[in-house]
Rosetta silent file (secondary structure, phi, psi, omega in degrees, C-alpha in Angstrom):
SEQUENCE: MKIVSITPVEVSALTSSVPLSETEWSAGTHNLGEQRRVGLDLYQVLVSSTTDEPTAGAVADPPTWGLLGKVNRWRMFDGSTLDQTTNADEITVAITPGSIVNAVVFNRLGGGGEIRVWMEDPTDGVVFDETVSLIDNSNVVDFYTYCFEPFQQRFDLAFLNLPPYGAATINAEITATNAACAEMSIGFVREIALTLNGTSVGTVRFGVRRTDAFGRTTFVRRQSVKRVNFEVIGPTASIDRFVRILDNERDQPAVFIGSELYDSLIVFGAYQDFEKTFSGPAYSDGTIRVEGL
SCORE:     score description
SCORE:     0.000 S_00000001
   1 L     0.000  122.025 -178.240   25.220    0.951   -3.745 S_00000001
   2 E  -125.216  150.188  176.622   21.803   -0.667   -3.819 S_00000001
   3 E  -126.545  131.589  174.385   18.286    0.661   -4.227 S_00000001
   4 E  -102.253  113.931  173.267   15.132   -1.078   -3.062 S_00000001
   5 E   -78.042  120.535 -168.865   12.106   -0.148   -5.166 S_00000001
   6 E   -79.893  133.646  172.365    9.282   -0.292   -2.653 S_00000001
   7 L   -94.471  119.436 -179.639    6.220   -2.483   -3.163 S_00000001
   8 L   -60.333  142.065  177.571    3.186   -0.861   -1.487 S_00000001
   9 L   -95.227  117.020  178.439    1.589   -2.941    1.268 S_00000001
  10 L   -82.960  149.265  179.930   -2.152   -3.252    0.772 S_00000001
  11 H   -57.071  -41.624 -177.397   -4.456   -3.505    3.786 S_00000001
  12 H   -69.295  -16.880 -177.138   -5.867   -6.779    2.492 S_00000001
  13 H   -93.935   -1.475 -171.813   -2.341   -8.257    2.195 S_00000001
  14 E  -115.477  135.429  163.731   -1.354   -7.621    5.826 S_00000001
  15 E  -123.537  144.968 -173.497   -1.957   -9.429    9.089 S_00000001
  16 E  -145.048  146.279  175.587   -0.440   -8.043   12.286 S_00000001
  17 L   -81.292   -9.144  179.219   -0.186   -8.908   15.963 S_00000001
  18 L   -76.699  120.460 -176.441   -0.526   -5.203   16.814 S_00000001
  19 L   -68.339  148.877  174.034   -4.114   -4.668   17.976 S_00000001
  20 L   -88.528   79.271 -169.048   -6.328   -2.095   16.305 S_00000001
  21 L   -88.238  -14.250 -179.331   -7.031   -0.476   19.662 S_00000001
  22 L   -68.933  141.705 -178.209   -8.052    3.013   18.520 S_00000001
  23 L   -74.928  130.449  178.559  -11.769    3.744   18.809 S_00000001
  24 E   -75.110  142.500 -179.981  -13.584    4.016   15.493 S_00000001
  25 L   -67.187  141.516  171.481  -15.542    7.210   14.917 S_00000001
  26 L  -139.179  154.768 -176.828  -19.311    7.083   15.243 S_00000001
  27 L   -60.343  141.906 -179.170  -21.885    9.849   14.934 S_00000001
  28 L   150.045 -168.693  178.753  -22.447   11.892   18.087 S_00000001
  29 L   -96.551  130.018 -179.486  -20.839   14.634   20.140 S_00000001
  30 E  -123.580  136.971 -171.218  -17.085   14.428   20.661 S_00000001
  31 E  -101.074  165.465 -176.821  -15.187   16.610   23.111 S_00000001
  32 L   -49.618  129.282  176.186  -11.821   18.374   23.072 S_00000001
  33 L    90.427  -14.032  179.285   -8.894   15.962   22.949 S_00000001
  34 L   -66.567  144.248  179.072  -10.885   12.859   22.022 S_00000001
  35 E  -116.379  137.175  178.728   -9.276   10.654   19.392 S_00000001
  36 E  -141.499  149.790  178.608  -11.125    8.603   16.818 S_00000001
  37 E  -104.660  146.096  171.469  -10.037    6.622   13.795 S_00000001
  38 E  -127.930  109.871 -172.770  -11.492    6.689   10.308 S_00000001
  39 L    64.406 -120.627  178.736  -10.097    3.817    8.286 S_00000001
  40 L  -100.497    0.057 -176.530   -6.353    3.874    8.979 S_00000001
  41 E   -97.357  142.510 -179.683   -6.234    7.571    9.935 S_00000001
  42 E  -112.441  129.545 -177.593   -6.337    8.866   13.509 S_00000001
  43 E  -120.575  157.465  176.883   -7.970   12.224   14.308 S_00000001
  44 E  -133.861  140.723 -179.795   -8.243   14.382   17.430 S_00000001
  45 E   -71.067  132.463 -177.191  -10.889   16.955   18.384 S_00000001
  46 L  -104.314  -10.105 -176.614   -9.494   20.518   18.358 S_00000001
  47 L  -118.649  175.878 -175.892  -12.520   22.397   19.750 S_00000001
  48 L   -60.413  -38.931  174.528  -14.584   22.159   22.924 S_00000001
  49 E  -164.568  154.949 -179.489  -17.061   19.807   21.245 S_00000001
  50 E  -156.718  152.146  171.977  -18.169   18.853   17.751 S_00000001
  51 L  -111.086    6.014 -178.463  -20.549   16.611   15.884 S_00000001
  52 L   -66.458  150.138  169.167  -18.556   16.858   12.647 S_00000001
  53 L   -74.562  139.010 -170.296  -17.274   13.772   10.883 S_00000001
  54 H   -55.698  -43.860 -177.896  -13.445   13.835   11.231 S_00000001
  55 H   -66.117  -33.782  176.667  -12.492   14.051    7.536 S_00000001
  56 H   -74.993  -39.996 -179.873  -14.961   16.910    7.060 S_00000001
  57 H   -66.293  -28.416 -178.861  -13.951   18.590   10.310 S_00000001
  58 H   -69.731  -24.933 -179.553  -10.272   18.500    9.363 S_00000001
  59 L  -107.921    6.305  177.734  -10.898   20.733    6.317 S_00000001
  60 L   -71.701  166.168  178.979  -13.506   22.971    7.964 S_00000001
  61 L  -127.378  104.106   -0.368  -12.748   26.639    8.659 S_00000001
  62 L   -77.327  158.237 -179.139  -11.832   26.698   11.476 S_00000001
  63 L   -67.854  142.916  176.828  -10.982   22.979   11.698 S_00000001
  64 L  -103.556  -20.778  175.757  -12.763   20.945   14.354 S_00000001
  65 E  -126.018  149.110  174.106  -10.632   17.824   13.955 S_00000001
  66 E  -120.928  138.834  178.571   -6.893   17.450   13.370 S_00000001
  67 E   -80.385  119.262  179.589   -5.218   14.542   11.599 S_00000001
  68 E   -86.131  -26.929 -175.692   -2.638   12.973   13.931 S_00000001
  69 E   137.985 -153.231 -179.355   -1.386   10.369   11.467 S_00000001
  70 E   -88.758  160.897  173.299   -1.944    6.664   11.027 S_00000001
  71 L   -66.385  160.555 -173.094   -3.223    4.226   13.623 S_00000001
  72 H   -53.834  -45.375 -177.294   -0.538    2.391   15.582 S_00000001
  73 H   -59.021  -33.692 -171.320   -0.707   -0.808   13.520 S_00000001
  74 H   -97.797   -2.580 -176.853   -0.153    1.049   10.252 S_00000001
  75 H   -64.157  -29.019  179.902    2.592    3.507   11.281 S_00000001
  76 H   -77.696    2.493  176.094    5.310    1.094   10.158 S_00000001
  77 H  -130.078   19.785 -171.840    3.861    1.302    6.634 S_00000001
  78 L   -92.507    2.839  177.823    2.967    5.018    6.486 S_00000001
  79 L    81.318   21.349  179.228    5.930    6.213    4.410 S_00000001
  80 L  -149.253  144.413  176.600    7.700    8.055    7.236 S_00000001
  81 L   -95.361    9.033 -176.710   10.285    7.166    9.871 S_00000001
  82 L   -81.678  -29.623 -179.349    9.017    9.810   12.304 S_00000001
  83 L  -116.200  137.481 -176.841    6.247    7.705   13.894 S_00000001
  84 L  -108.174  144.397  162.282    6.702    4.155   15.182 S_00000001
  85 E   -78.472  130.761 -178.830    4.406    1.177   15.493 S_00000001
  86 E  -128.657  151.789  177.188    4.842   -0.055   19.067 S_00000001
  87 E  -163.561  143.582  178.796    3.731   -3.131   20.975 S_00000001
  88 E   -67.394  133.588  172.096    4.722   -4.829   24.200 S_00000001
  89 E    76.430  -49.181 -175.709    7.064   -7.823   23.769 S_00000001
  90 E  -160.363  155.776  168.859    6.728   -8.365   20.017 S_00000001
  91 E  -126.552  120.723  178.508    5.503   -7.189   16.637 S_00000001
  92 E  -123.336  127.739  178.425    4.647   -9.935   14.170 S_00000001
  93 E  -131.287  152.733  173.740    3.431   -9.225   10.646 S_00000001
  94 E  -132.542  128.837 -177.366    2.702  -11.336    7.589 S_00000001
  95 E  -126.601  129.485  174.236    2.519   -9.794    4.111 S_00000001
  96 L  -114.547   91.460 -171.247    1.441  -11.495    0.902 S_00000001
  97 L   -72.871  -24.256 -178.523    2.379   -8.931   -1.760 S_00000001
  98 L    76.417   14.595  177.626    1.355  -10.982   -4.801 S_00000001
  99 L  -149.741  169.984 -177.405    4.508   -9.962   -6.677 S_00000001
 100 L   -71.791  125.887  176.921    8.217  -10.741   -6.613 S_00000001
 101 L  -131.354  129.264  178.925    9.944   -9.328   -3.539 S_00000001
 102 L  -126.456   12.707 -179.255   13.581  -10.039   -2.689 S_00000001
 103 E  -146.765  141.791  173.722   14.308   -7.434   -0.006 S_00000001
 104 E  -132.894  129.295 -177.044   12.943   -6.440    3.400 S_00000001
 105 E  -129.458  138.801  177.920   14.225   -3.337    5.194 S_00000001
 106 E  -119.898  135.536  178.693   13.477   -2.019    8.688 S_00000001
 107 E  -126.645  142.304  179.957   14.130    1.561    9.809 S_00000001
 108 E    52.992   59.920  173.651   14.160    3.103   13.287 S_00000001
 109 E   -74.989  160.250  178.748   13.706   -0.074   15.238 S_00000001
 110 E  -147.484  156.492  173.788   13.363    0.083   19.009 S_00000001
 111 L   100.286   -5.551 -177.232   13.476   -2.104   22.079 S_00000001
 112 L    70.975 -143.366  176.566   16.620   -4.139   21.402 S_00000001
 113 L    74.687 -138.393 -177.566   16.023   -7.878   21.184 S_00000001
 114 E  -148.449  166.593  179.508   16.122   -9.587   17.812 S_00000001
 115 E  -133.445  134.364  178.613   14.331   -9.709   14.497 S_00000001
 116 E  -119.236  134.537  175.206   13.404  -12.749   12.459 S_00000001
 117 E  -125.179  129.841  174.570   12.369  -12.706    8.800 S_00000001
 118 E  -141.279  149.517 -178.114   11.106  -15.762    6.978 S_00000001
 119 E  -118.320  132.256 -177.157    9.458  -16.358    3.620 S_00000001
 120 E  -125.335  120.751  178.946    6.939  -19.120    3.047 S_00000001
 121 E   -96.105  140.406 -178.617    5.848  -20.278   -0.390 S_00000001
 122 L   -62.335  -23.152  179.830    2.539  -22.184   -0.757 S_00000001
 123 L   -98.593  -48.226 -173.129    4.304  -24.897   -2.787 S_00000001
 124 L   -93.631   -4.154 -179.206    7.885  -25.040   -1.486 S_00000001
 125 E    76.310 -147.748 -178.629    7.229  -24.118    2.139 S_00000001
 126 E   -73.915  117.353 -176.909    9.782  -22.039    4.057 S_00000001
 127 E  -111.450   -6.014  176.926   12.387  -20.858    1.527 S_00000001
 128 E  -154.856  136.268  179.205   14.111  -18.225    3.674 S_00000001
 129 E  -156.724  114.585 -177.622   14.577  -17.927    7.441 S_00000001
 130 E  -143.618  136.760  178.235   17.047  -15.612    9.150 S_00000001
 131 E  -121.325  133.947 -177.560   17.288  -14.155   12.660 S_00000001
 132 E  -130.309  135.051  175.097   19.490  -11.171   13.542 S_00000001
 133 E   -72.912  143.513  177.528   20.260   -9.659   16.935 S_00000001
 134 L   -94.929    4.978  176.732   19.485   -5.968   17.322 S_00000001
 135 E   -83.128  128.006 -179.086   22.279   -5.483   19.851 S_00000001
 136 E  -103.723  114.942 -179.121   25.157   -3.450   18.403 S_00000001
 137 L   -99.637   13.175 -176.124   28.540   -4.267   19.946 S_00000001
 138 L   -66.446  -18.921  178.953   30.586   -1.955   17.743 S_00000001
 139 L   -83.991   -3.702  177.911   31.122    0.396   20.705 S_00000001
 140 L   -91.559  107.269 -175.253   32.940   -2.356   22.655 S_00000001
 141 L  -119.988  -10.231  178.261   36.613   -1.847   21.850 S_00000001
 142 L  -159.189 -177.703 -176.307   38.371   -2.911   25.066 S_00000001
 143 H   -63.469  -38.241 -179.118   37.801   -4.448   28.502 S_00000001
 144 H   -62.965  -49.076 -179.972   36.633   -1.160   30.014 S_00000001
 145 H   -67.099  -29.520  176.015   33.954   -0.548   27.388 S_00000001
 146 H   -61.687  -38.187 -176.545   32.931   -4.210   27.649 S_00000001
 147 H   -84.024  -34.735 -166.324   32.183   -3.688   31.341 S_00000001
 148 H  -122.464  -15.417 -179.413   30.807   -0.159   31.412 S_00000001
 149 L   -69.962  131.217  178.754   29.674    1.040   27.986 S_00000001
 150 L   -61.301  151.729  176.904   25.848    1.150   27.786 S_00000001
 151 L   -63.062  138.991  173.394   24.156   -1.287   25.445 S_00000001
 152 E  -115.760  156.023  178.604   23.532    0.066   21.960 S_00000001
 153 E  -126.578  155.985  173.160   21.063   -1.260   19.454 S_00000001
 154 L   -77.759  134.983 -179.636   20.804   -1.417   15.708 S_00000001
 155 L  -103.491  -22.913 -176.617   18.111    0.892   14.396 S_00000001
 156 L  -132.409  136.696 -173.728   18.203   -0.007   10.697 S_00000001
 157 E  -148.325  139.420 -178.641   18.489   -3.452    9.170 S_00000001
 158 E  -127.935  132.342  171.245   18.252   -4.849    5.639 S_00000001
 159 E  -109.622  108.692 -170.110   17.585   -8.389    4.423 S_00000001
 160 L  -115.745   14.271 -175.560   18.594   -8.341    0.759 S_00000001
 161 L  -125.561   31.536  175.932   18.898  -12.011   -0.141 S_00000001
 162 L   -71.762  141.428  176.887   15.333  -13.291   -0.181 S_00000001
 163 L   -69.089  144.645 -174.117   14.626  -15.702   -3.042 S_00000001
 164 L   -81.127   76.205  175.183   12.407  -14.150   -5.746 S_00000001
 165 L   -95.331  136.992 -176.449    9.127  -16.003   -5.221 S_00000001
 166 L   -87.157  -20.380 -175.615    6.016  -14.332   -6.617 S_00000001
 167 L  -116.076   11.093 -174.352    3.355  -15.962   -4.429 S_00000001
 168 L   -79.303  159.667  172.803    5.186  -16.220   -1.107 S_00000001
 169 E  -103.106  131.893  178.727    4.217  -14.696    2.235 S_00000001
 170 E   -99.726  123.568 -179.581    6.833  -12.575    3.996 S_00000001
 171 E  -113.577  143.495  176.554    6.806  -12.861    7.771 S_00000001
 172 E  -140.944  138.589  178.217    8.656  -10.695   10.268 S_00000001
 173 E  -133.126  118.078  175.891    8.851  -10.903   14.042 S_00000001
 174 E  -102.064  115.271 -178.270   10.451   -8.202   16.181 S_00000001
 175 E  -108.348  119.203 -177.709   11.017   -9.520   19.695 S_00000001
 176 E  -163.027  165.290  178.939   11.859   -6.909   22.326 S_00000001
 177 E   -59.216  -49.377  173.175   10.767   -5.580   25.709 S_00000001
 178 E  -130.424   87.738 -174.334    8.969   -2.726   23.984 S_00000001
 179 E   -66.345  140.035  179.808    9.095   -3.564   20.294 S_00000001
 180 E  -149.735  145.888  176.794    9.016   -0.621   17.893 S_00000001
 181 E  -152.302  126.627 -179.884    9.432   -0.062   14.164 S_00000001
 182 E   -84.884  -33.650 -178.585    9.040    3.179   12.233 S_00000001
 183 E  -155.267  128.976  171.158    9.111    1.715    8.733 S_00000001
 184 E  -117.116  121.437 -177.934    9.113   -1.747    7.204 S_00000001
 185 E  -116.932  136.951  171.219    9.699   -1.757    3.460 S_00000001
 186 E  -119.919  151.286 -179.826    9.439   -4.658    1.053 S_00000001
 187 E   172.234 -161.982 -177.197   10.471   -4.524   -2.574 S_00000001
 188 E  -112.242  124.595 -176.315   12.935   -5.423   -5.285 S_00000001
 189 E   -96.963  140.480  175.512   16.615   -4.612   -4.745 S_00000001
 190 E  -132.241  139.778  172.797   19.048   -3.650   -7.508 S_00000001
 191 E   -92.865  125.747 -174.542   22.753   -2.915   -7.282 S_00000001
 192 L  -115.762  -15.305 -177.997   23.552    0.176   -9.344 S_00000001
 193 L  -170.280  178.879  175.026   27.094    1.141   -8.334 S_00000001
 194 E  -106.453  129.925  179.199   29.900    0.723   -5.820 S_00000001
 195 E   -75.594  133.963 -175.424   29.896    3.043   -2.806 S_00000001
 196 L  -104.338  158.862  164.034   33.131    4.999   -2.465 S_00000001
 197 L   -58.621  145.115 -174.580   35.110    6.521    0.373 S_00000001
 198 L   106.118  -12.390  172.409   34.035   10.137    0.660 S_00000001
 199 L   -61.348  133.488 -176.250   30.370    9.291    1.204 S_00000001
 200 E  -119.284  145.085 -178.671   29.111   11.672    3.908 S_00000001
 201 E  -125.031  151.460  177.521   26.306   11.267    6.429 S_00000001
 202 E  -165.131 -167.402  179.008   24.388   13.735    8.564 S_00000001
 203 E  -135.433  155.490  169.126   20.921   14.587    9.812 S_00000001
 204 E  -106.941  117.868 -175.702   18.170   17.089    9.142 S_00000001
 205 E   -97.761  142.077  178.144   16.817   18.285   12.495 S_00000001
 206 L  -108.682    6.575  176.233   13.271   19.527   13.068 S_00000001
 207 L   -74.452  173.437 -176.926   13.930   20.873   16.550 S_00000001
 208 E  -127.773  135.469  172.491   14.029   24.565   17.432 S_00000001
 209 E  -120.441  123.440 -178.345   16.725   26.596   19.201 S_00000001
 210 E  -121.208  134.889  175.445   15.742   30.067   20.407 S_00000001
 211 E  -120.590  122.932 -177.170   18.016   32.683   21.947 S_00000001
 212 L   -83.376 -176.251 -175.281   16.369   35.684   23.619 S_00000001
 213 L   -66.353  -16.267 -179.087   17.669   39.246   23.889 S_00000001
 214 L  -101.162    6.031  176.142   19.604   38.359   27.058 S_00000001
 215 L    88.172    2.765  178.154   21.436   35.435   25.507 S_00000001
 216 L   -79.519  130.726 -176.733   19.437   32.682   27.160 S_00000001
 217 E  -110.688  132.414  175.281   18.968   29.739   24.821 S_00000001
 218 E  -121.973  153.699 -176.781   16.121   27.260   24.973 S_00000001
 219 E  -124.338  142.425  167.229   15.635   24.119   22.946 S_00000001
 220 E  -117.595  107.139 -174.753   12.612   22.256   21.639 S_00000001
 221 L   -85.303  128.898  179.778   13.867   18.795   20.767 S_00000001
 222 L  -132.897 -172.689 -177.295   12.106   17.042   17.890 S_00000001
 223 L   -71.783  166.740  173.731   12.743   14.245   15.434 S_00000001
 224 E  -138.578  161.084  175.016   15.464   14.151   12.813 S_00000001
 225 E  -128.983  160.938 -178.393   15.985   12.302    9.539 S_00000001
 226 E   -75.680  153.381  169.237   19.129   11.174    7.756 S_00000001
 227 E  -137.910  122.832 -175.073   20.872   13.049    4.979 S_00000001
 228 E  -131.557  134.051  169.202   23.498   11.190    2.953 S_00000001
 229 E  -104.521  104.979 -179.524   25.631   12.148   -0.025 S_00000001
 230 E   -84.589  120.939  170.981   26.577    8.853   -1.658 S_00000001
 231 E   -94.458  124.662 -172.018   29.774    8.944   -3.708 S_00000001
 232 E  -133.448  162.610  174.779   29.614    6.055   -6.176 S_00000001
 233 E  -143.278  146.108  179.519   31.438    4.512   -9.116 S_00000001
 234 E  -159.580  171.851  179.856   30.304    2.072  -11.779 S_00000001
 235 E   -59.997  135.572  176.963   30.969    0.889  -15.317 S_00000001
 236 H   -59.570  -34.004  179.977   30.655    3.632  -17.905 S_00000001
 237 H   -64.733  -16.134 -177.483   28.729    1.187  -20.082 S_00000001
 238 H  -103.338   12.329 -177.778   26.025    1.063  -17.360 S_00000001
 239 H   -60.491  -42.326 -179.430   25.397    4.809  -17.077 S_00000001
 240 H   -60.985  -40.991  177.531   22.082    4.598  -18.928 S_00000001
 241 H   -63.334  -43.357  178.100   20.898    1.864  -16.544 S_00000001
 242 H   -56.130  -50.545 -178.734   22.020    3.968  -13.562 S_00000001
 243 H   -65.405  -41.710 -177.114   20.085    7.008  -14.779 S_00000001
 244 H   -64.122  -44.599 -179.342   17.012    4.986  -15.736 S_00000001
 245 H   -63.563  -45.374 -179.852   16.713    3.254  -12.353 S_00000001
 246 H   -67.306  -39.705  179.145   17.091    6.492  -10.410 S_00000001
 247 H   -63.404  -33.593  177.139   14.712    8.399  -12.659 S_00000001
 248 H   -66.747  -20.816 -179.524   12.087    5.723  -12.063 S_00000001
 249 L   -98.308   10.051 -176.673   12.397    6.446   -8.319 S_00000001
 250 L   -65.551  143.048  172.890   11.958   10.213   -8.627 S_00000001
 251 L    56.201   37.235  175.241    9.534   11.961   -6.258 S_00000001
 252 L  -158.735  158.584 -179.607    8.706    8.842   -4.262 S_00000001
 253 L   -69.822  149.059  170.865   10.173    6.885   -1.345 S_00000001
 254 E  -152.271  173.091  174.563   12.801    4.204   -1.868 S_00000001
 255 E  -111.260  124.851 -178.904   15.484    2.599    0.269 S_00000001
 256 E  -109.431  124.517 -173.178   19.067    3.606   -0.521 S_00000001
 257 E  -125.878  108.833  174.871   21.776    1.316    0.850 S_00000001
 258 L   -79.134  -34.662  176.762   25.431    2.247    0.680 S_00000001
 259 L  -163.501  136.261  177.130   26.399   -0.696    2.887 S_00000001
 260 L   -72.038  -11.413 -176.395   24.399   -3.130    5.004 S_00000001
 261 L   -78.608  -19.789 -174.783   27.134   -2.924    7.655 S_00000001
 262 L  -122.268  123.797  177.128   26.285    0.631    8.733 S_00000001
 263 H   -56.582  -38.145 -175.610   22.882    1.793    9.977 S_00000001
 264 H   -66.409  -16.231  179.987   23.673    5.315    8.796 S_00000001
 265 H  -104.559   13.540  172.480   23.949    4.073    5.191 S_00000001
 266 E  -111.608  101.292 -167.931   20.532    2.361    5.161 S_00000001
 267 E  -119.829  119.744  167.419   18.212    5.235    4.299 S_00000001
 268 E   -87.955  113.284 -175.560   14.458    5.227    3.773 S_00000001
 269 E  -173.414 -158.109  178.263   14.009    8.419    1.831 S_00000001
 270 E  -137.309  142.449  179.857   13.944   10.153   -1.523 S_00000001
 271 E   -78.639  141.986  176.474   16.851   11.454   -3.553 S_00000001
 272 E   -81.059  -44.444  174.671   17.126   15.187   -3.988 S_00000001
 273 E  -166.069  170.102  176.717   19.265   14.937   -7.099 S_00000001
 274 E  -151.032  161.991  175.865   22.010   12.868   -8.668 S_00000001
 275 E  -152.844  147.559  177.567   24.718   13.185  -11.280 S_00000001
 276 E  -130.122  128.451 -177.577   27.045   10.798  -13.061 S_00000001
 277 L  -101.444  130.960  174.407   30.275   11.979  -14.674 S_00000001
 278 L   -72.474   85.892 -173.509   31.742   10.303  -17.742 S_00000001
 279 L   -79.603  -27.126 -177.949   35.126    9.914  -16.040 S_00000001
 280 L  -175.788  175.110 -176.920   36.621    7.455  -18.484 S_00000001
 281 L   -69.500  -23.338 -176.761   35.907    4.646  -20.921 S_00000001
 282 L   -98.160  -51.250 -175.229   35.855    1.960  -18.224 S_00000001
 283 E  -132.412  148.481  178.120   34.425    3.526  -15.055 S_00000001
 284 E  -133.484  142.317 -179.284   32.501    6.670  -14.187 S_00000001
 285 E  -104.856  169.535 -177.451   31.825    8.202  -10.793 S_00000001
 286 E  -166.717 -179.914 -179.173   28.841   10.100   -9.476 S_00000001
 287 E  -136.860  136.621  173.422   26.911   11.464   -6.510 S_00000001
 288 E  -123.498  120.062 -179.662   23.438   10.682   -5.173 S_00000001
 289 E  -101.506  118.670 -172.911   22.046   13.085   -2.561 S_00000001
 290 E  -122.030  137.360  174.230   19.390   11.450   -0.394 S_00000001
 291 E  -121.076  132.642 -179.155   17.238   12.860    2.402 S_00000001
 292 E   -67.232  161.710 -179.731   15.355   10.618    4.799 S_00000001
 293 L  -118.348    0.000    0.000   11.596   10.719    5.227 S_00000001
């Protein structure tokens, strides 16, 4: 069981191949449905026309502007896996965090293809370079599935073995027909326990199912996020470290990794609660309940 403490990505530390194509707001009259950006935020007009500035219009009564979220370039750093940064053919980013980072995690990737991560230090040059295919062949179990099973792709991927350089630039390139990424996290990874059998995975759905008085059911399909109950075990002597690390991550996003082998166990989210039981003098087990963001 590993936790990545996330290092925030500053605007000044990022370069991206994704164009800033959204129109910046300027004073004037804006009509219903028009979208304008203010900084990294994207707004849309909610009334027939308005001259309000978007941030002021969003808190007006009634509101004249609505906040849609972040601009396309910044969605992969907005702290949520619900919206994706998208770009034709590829997404390439370079981040210079100015602090030690040894982990890079991607959530809700799209488009298939492959992803390359490399780290370049100003003194030592390229100190890490790894490319991973996003095609998942785990559904191919025999000749029939080899021939007829649709292609599947990996949606979540973690690189947890970057060397700890403090001044390096982290580069990532997602190559795909229609490249997409909902969240890219960089940070410092720590192993806090061993993931046990009995760990359970599921989803929290935001869709709606309605059944009328005649029994007809309609669905409104929306996004979902992961929900995982991690069953873990670790040395009893390390319980204080376990509690301290998790408490430091309270009420904020982190990446929780039960195993890098399974997409469902790579979760960008926040823990709801945790507990560790003093099971014995050598080892103690516990539970961490995590909900995706």
